[in-house]
Short mmCIF file of N, CA and C in Angstrom, two decimals:
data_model
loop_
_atom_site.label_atom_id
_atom_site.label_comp_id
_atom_site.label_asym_id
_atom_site.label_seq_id
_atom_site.Cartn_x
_atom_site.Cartn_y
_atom_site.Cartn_z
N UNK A 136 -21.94 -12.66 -1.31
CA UNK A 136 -21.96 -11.23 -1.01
C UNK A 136 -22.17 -10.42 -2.28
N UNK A 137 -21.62 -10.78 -3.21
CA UNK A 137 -21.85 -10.24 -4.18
C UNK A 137 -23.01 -9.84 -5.11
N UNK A 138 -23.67 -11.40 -4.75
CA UNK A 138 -25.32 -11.45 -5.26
C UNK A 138 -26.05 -10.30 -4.67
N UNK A 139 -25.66 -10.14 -3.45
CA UNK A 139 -26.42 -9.37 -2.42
C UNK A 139 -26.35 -8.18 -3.11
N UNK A 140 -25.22 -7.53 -2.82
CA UNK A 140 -25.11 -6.39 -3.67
C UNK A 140 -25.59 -5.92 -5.06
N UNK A 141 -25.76 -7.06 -5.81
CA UNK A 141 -26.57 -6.83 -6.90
C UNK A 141 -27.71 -6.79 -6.66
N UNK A 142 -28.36 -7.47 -6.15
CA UNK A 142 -29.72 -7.39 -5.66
C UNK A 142 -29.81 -6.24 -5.94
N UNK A 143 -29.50 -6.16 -4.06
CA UNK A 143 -29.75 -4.38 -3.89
C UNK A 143 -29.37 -3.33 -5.21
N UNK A 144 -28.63 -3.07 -5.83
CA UNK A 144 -28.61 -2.08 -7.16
C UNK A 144 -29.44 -2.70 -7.75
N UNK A 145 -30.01 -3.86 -8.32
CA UNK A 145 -31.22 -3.99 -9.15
C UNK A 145 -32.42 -3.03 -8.62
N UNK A 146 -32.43 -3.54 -7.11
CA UNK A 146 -34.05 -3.48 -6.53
C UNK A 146 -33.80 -1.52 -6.84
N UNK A 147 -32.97 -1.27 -6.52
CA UNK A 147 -32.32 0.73 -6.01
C UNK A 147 -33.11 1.26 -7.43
N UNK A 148 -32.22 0.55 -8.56
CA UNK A 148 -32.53 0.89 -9.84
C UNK A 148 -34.10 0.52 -10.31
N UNK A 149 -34.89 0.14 -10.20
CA UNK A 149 -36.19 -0.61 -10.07
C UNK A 149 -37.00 0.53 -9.22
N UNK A 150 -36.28 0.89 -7.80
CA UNK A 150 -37.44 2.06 -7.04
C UNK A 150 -37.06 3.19 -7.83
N UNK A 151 -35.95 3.59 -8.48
CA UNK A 151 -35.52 4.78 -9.20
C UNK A 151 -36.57 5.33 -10.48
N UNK A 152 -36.96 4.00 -11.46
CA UNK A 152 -37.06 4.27 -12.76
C UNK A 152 -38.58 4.60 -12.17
N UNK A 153 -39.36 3.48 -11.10
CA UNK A 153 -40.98 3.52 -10.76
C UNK A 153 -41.19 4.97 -10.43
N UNK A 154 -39.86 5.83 -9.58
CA UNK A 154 -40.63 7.21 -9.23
C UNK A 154 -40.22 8.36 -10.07
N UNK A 155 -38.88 7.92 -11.32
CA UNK A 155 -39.08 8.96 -12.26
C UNK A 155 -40.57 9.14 -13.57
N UNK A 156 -40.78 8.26 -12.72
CA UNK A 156 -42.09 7.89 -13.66
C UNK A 156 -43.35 8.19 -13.01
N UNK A 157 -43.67 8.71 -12.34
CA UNK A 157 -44.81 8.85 -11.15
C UNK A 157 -46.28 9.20 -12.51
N UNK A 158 -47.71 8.96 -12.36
CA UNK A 158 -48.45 9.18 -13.43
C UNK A 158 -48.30 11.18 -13.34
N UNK A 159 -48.64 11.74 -14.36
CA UNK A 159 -48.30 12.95 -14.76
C UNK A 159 -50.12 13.36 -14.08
N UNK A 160 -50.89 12.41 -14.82
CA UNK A 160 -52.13 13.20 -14.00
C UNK A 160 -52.63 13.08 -13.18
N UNK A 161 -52.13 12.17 -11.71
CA UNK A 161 -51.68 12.92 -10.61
C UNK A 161 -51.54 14.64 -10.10
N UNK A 162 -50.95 15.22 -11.28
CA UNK A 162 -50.13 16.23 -10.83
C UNK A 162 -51.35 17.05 -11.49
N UNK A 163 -51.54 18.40 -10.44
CA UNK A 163 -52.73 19.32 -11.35
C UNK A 163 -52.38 19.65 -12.47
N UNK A 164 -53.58 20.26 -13.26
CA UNK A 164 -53.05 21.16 -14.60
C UNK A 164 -53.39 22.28 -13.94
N UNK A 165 -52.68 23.02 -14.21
CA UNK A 165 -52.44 24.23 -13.92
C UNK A 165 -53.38 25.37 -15.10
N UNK A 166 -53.32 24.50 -16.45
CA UNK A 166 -53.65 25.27 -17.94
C UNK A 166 -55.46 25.31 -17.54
N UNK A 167 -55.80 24.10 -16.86
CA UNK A 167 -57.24 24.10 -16.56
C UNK A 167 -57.82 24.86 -15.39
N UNK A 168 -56.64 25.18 -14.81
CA UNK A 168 -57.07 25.47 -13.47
C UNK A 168 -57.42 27.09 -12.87
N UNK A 169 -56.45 27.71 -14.18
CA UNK A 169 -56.36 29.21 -15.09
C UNK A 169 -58.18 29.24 -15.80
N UNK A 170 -58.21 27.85 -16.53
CA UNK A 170 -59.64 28.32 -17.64
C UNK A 170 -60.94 28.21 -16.38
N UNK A 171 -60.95 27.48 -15.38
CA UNK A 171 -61.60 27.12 -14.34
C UNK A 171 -62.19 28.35 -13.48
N UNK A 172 -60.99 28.88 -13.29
CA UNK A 172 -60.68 29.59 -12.38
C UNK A 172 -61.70 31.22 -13.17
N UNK A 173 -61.01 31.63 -14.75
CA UNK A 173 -61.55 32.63 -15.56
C UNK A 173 -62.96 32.37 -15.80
N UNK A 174 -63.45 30.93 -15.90
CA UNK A 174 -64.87 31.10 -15.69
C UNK A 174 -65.98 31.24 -14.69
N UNK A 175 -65.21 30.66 -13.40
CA UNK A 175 -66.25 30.72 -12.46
C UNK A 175 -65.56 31.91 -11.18
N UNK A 176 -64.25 31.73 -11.21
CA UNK A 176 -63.78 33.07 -9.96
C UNK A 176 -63.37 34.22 -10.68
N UNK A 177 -63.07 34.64 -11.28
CA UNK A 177 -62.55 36.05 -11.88
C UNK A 177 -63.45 37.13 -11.79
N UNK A 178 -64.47 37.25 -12.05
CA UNK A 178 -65.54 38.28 -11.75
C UNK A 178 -65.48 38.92 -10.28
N UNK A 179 -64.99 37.84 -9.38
CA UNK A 179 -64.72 38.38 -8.28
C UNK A 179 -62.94 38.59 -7.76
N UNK A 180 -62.31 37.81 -8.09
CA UNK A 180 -61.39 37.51 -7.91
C UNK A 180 -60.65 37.70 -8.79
N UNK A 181 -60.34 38.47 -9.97
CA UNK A 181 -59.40 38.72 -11.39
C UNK A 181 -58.49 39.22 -10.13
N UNK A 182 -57.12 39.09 -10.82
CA UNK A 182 -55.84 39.59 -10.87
C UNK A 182 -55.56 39.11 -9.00
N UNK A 183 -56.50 38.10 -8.47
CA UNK A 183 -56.29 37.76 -7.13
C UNK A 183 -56.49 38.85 -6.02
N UNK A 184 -57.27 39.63 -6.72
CA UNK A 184 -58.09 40.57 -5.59
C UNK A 184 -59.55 40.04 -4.89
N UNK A 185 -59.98 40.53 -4.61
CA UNK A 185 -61.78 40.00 -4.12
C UNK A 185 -62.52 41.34 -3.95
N UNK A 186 -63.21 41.63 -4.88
CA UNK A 186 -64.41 43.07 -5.03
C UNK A 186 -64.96 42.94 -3.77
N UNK A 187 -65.53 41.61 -3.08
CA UNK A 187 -66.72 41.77 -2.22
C UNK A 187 -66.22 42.25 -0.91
N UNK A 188 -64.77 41.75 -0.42
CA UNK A 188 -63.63 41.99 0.90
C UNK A 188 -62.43 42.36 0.48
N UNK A 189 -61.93 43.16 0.28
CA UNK A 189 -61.03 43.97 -0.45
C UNK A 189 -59.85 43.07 0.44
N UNK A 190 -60.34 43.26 1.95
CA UNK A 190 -58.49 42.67 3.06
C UNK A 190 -58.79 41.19 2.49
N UNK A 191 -59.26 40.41 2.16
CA UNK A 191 -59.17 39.00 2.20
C UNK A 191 -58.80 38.69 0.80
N UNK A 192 -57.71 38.75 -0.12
CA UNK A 192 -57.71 39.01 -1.39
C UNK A 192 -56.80 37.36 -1.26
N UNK A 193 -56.91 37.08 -2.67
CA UNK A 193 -55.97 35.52 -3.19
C UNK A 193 -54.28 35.68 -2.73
N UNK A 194 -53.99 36.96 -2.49
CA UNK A 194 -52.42 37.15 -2.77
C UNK A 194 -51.93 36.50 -1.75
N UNK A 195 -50.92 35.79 -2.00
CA UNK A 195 -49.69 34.89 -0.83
C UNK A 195 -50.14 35.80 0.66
N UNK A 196 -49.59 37.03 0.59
CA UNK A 196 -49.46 37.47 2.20
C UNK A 196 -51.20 37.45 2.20
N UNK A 197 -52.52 37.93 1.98
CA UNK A 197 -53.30 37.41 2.74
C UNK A 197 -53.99 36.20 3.15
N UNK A 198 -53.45 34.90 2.13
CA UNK A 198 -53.86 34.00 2.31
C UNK A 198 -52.97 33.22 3.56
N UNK A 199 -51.98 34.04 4.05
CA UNK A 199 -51.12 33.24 5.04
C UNK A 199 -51.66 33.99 6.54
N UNK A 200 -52.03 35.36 5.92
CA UNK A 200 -52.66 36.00 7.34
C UNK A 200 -53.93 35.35 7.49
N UNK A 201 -54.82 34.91 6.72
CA UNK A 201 -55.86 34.10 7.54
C UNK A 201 -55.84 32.93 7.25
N UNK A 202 -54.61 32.26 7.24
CA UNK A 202 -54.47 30.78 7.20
C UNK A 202 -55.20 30.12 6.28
N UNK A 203 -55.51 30.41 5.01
CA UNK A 203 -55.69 30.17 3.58
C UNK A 203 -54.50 29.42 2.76
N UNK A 204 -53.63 29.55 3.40
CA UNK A 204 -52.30 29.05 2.10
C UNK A 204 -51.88 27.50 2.38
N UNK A 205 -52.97 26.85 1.64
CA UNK A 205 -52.98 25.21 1.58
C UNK A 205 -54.24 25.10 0.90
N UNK A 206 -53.29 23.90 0.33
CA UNK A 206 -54.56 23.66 -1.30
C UNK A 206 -55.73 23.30 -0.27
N UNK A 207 -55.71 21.70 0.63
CA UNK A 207 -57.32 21.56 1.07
C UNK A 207 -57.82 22.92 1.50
N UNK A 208 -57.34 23.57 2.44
CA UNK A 208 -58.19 24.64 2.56
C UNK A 208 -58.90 25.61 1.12
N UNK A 209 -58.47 25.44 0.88
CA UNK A 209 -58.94 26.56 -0.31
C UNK A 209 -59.76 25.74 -1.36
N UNK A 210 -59.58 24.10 -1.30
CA UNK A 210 -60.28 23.15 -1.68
C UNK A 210 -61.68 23.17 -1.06
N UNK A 211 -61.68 23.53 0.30
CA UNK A 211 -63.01 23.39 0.68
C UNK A 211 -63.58 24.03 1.09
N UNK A 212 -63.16 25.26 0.86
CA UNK A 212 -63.64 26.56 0.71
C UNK A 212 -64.55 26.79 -0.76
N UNK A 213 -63.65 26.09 -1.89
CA UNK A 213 -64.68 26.08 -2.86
C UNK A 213 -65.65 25.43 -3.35
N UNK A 214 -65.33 24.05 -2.15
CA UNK A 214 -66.36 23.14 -2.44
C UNK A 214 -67.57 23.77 -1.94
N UNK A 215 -67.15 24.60 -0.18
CA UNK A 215 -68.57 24.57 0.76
C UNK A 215 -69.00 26.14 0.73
N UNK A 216 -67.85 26.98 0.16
CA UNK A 216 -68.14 28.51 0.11
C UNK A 216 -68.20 29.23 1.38
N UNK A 217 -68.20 30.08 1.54
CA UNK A 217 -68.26 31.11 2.96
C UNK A 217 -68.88 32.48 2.61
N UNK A 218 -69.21 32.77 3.76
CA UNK A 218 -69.92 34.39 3.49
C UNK A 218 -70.91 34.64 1.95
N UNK A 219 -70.06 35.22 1.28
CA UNK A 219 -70.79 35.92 -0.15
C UNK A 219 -70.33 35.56 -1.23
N UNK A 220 -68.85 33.92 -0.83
CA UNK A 220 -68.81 33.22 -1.78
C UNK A 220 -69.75 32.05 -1.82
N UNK A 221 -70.47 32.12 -3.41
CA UNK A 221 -71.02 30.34 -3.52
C UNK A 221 -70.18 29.12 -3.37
N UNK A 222 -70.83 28.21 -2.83
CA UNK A 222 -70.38 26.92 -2.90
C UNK A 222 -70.55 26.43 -4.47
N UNK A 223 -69.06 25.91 -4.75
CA UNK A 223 -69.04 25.19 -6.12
C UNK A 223 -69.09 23.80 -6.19
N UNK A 224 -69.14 23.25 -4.77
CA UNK A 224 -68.74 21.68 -4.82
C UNK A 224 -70.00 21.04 -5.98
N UNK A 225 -71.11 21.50 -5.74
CA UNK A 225 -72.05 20.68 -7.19
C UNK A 225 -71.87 21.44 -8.63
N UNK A 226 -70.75 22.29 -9.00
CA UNK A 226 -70.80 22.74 -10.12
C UNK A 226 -69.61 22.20 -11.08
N UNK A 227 -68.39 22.06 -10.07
CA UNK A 227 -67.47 21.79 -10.46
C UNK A 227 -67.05 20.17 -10.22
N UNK A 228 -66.03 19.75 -10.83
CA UNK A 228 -65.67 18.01 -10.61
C UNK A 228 -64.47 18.36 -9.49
N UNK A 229 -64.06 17.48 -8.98
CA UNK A 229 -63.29 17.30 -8.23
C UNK A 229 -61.58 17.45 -8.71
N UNK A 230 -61.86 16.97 -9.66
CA UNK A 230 -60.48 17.56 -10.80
C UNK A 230 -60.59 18.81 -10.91
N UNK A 231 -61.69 19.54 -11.27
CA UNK A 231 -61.53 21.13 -11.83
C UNK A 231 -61.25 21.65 -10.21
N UNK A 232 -61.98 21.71 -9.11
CA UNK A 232 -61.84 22.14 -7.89
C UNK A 232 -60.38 21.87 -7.33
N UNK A 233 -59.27 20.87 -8.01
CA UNK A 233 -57.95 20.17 -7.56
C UNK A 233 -57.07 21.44 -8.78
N UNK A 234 -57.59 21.18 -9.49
CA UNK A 234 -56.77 22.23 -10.49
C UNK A 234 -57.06 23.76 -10.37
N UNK A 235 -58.20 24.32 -10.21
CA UNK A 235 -58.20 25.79 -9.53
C UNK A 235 -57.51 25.96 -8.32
N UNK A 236 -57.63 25.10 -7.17
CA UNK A 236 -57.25 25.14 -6.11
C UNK A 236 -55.27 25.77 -6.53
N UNK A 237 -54.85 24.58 -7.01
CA UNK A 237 -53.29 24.64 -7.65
C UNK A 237 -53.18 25.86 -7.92
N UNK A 238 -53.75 26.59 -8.77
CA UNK A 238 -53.75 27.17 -9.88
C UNK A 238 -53.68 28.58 -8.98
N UNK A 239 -54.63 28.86 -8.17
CA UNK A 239 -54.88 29.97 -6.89
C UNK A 239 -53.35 30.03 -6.14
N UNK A 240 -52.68 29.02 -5.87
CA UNK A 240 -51.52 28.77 -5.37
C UNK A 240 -50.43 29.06 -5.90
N UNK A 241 -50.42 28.84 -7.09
CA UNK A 241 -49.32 29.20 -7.96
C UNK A 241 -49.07 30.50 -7.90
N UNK A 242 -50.43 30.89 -8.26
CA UNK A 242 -50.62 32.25 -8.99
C UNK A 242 -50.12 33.18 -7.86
N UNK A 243 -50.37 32.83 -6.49
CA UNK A 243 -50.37 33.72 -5.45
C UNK A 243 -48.71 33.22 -5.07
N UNK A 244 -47.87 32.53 -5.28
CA UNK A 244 -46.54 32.38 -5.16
C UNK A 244 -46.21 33.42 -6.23
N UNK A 245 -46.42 33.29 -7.51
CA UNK A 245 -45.98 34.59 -8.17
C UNK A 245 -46.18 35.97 -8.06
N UNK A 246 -47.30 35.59 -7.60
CA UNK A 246 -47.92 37.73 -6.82
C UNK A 246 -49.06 38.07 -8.14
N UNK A 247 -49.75 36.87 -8.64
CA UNK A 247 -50.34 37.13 -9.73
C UNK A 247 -50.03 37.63 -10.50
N UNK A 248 -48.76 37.41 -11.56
CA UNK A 248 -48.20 38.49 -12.61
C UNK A 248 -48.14 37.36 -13.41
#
């Protein structure tokens, strides 16, 4: 019985250390997703407004009124574009489109400040 129990705290300690450890770039950058974002959306989109549709702006409450507030969506929105936005999917990598995406999210949890 005892073995047993060790086991188990080995194996516990073993799933513990594998997921304090998860790979880091996995996780977006956020720092790229800001420089991403200032080069190819800001002209339209600075401070999470939109010049071209004033009601459809980046901010939390309108991205939840038209069901915008989720990274794929907004992922493939920039891949495939809509209306009088371009499609970026051939401009950008799939990393930069994963890290703007984040980055739109964040920003709009803070209220863009």
């Amino acid at each position: 019985m005892r073995r047993v129990v060790s086991l188990i705290v080995l194996l516990a300690s073993i799933c513990s250390i594998s997921l304090a450890n998860i790979n880091p770039a996995w996780a977006a950058n956020l720092a790229n997703g800001a420089a991403v974002f200032s080069a190819n959306c800001a002209a339209c989109h600075m401070g999470g407004k939109n010049v071209v549709n004033a009601a459809k702006t980046l901010q939390k409450e309108d991205l939840q009124k038209y069901d915008m507030y989720d990274i794929d969506k907004i992922k493939y929105q920039i891949i495939h574009g809509k209306a009088a936005m371009p499609a970026f999917g051939g401009r950008l990598t799939a990393e930069q489109i994963e890290d703007v995406a984040a980055y739109v999210l964040a920003q709009a949890d803070k209220g863009w400040k």
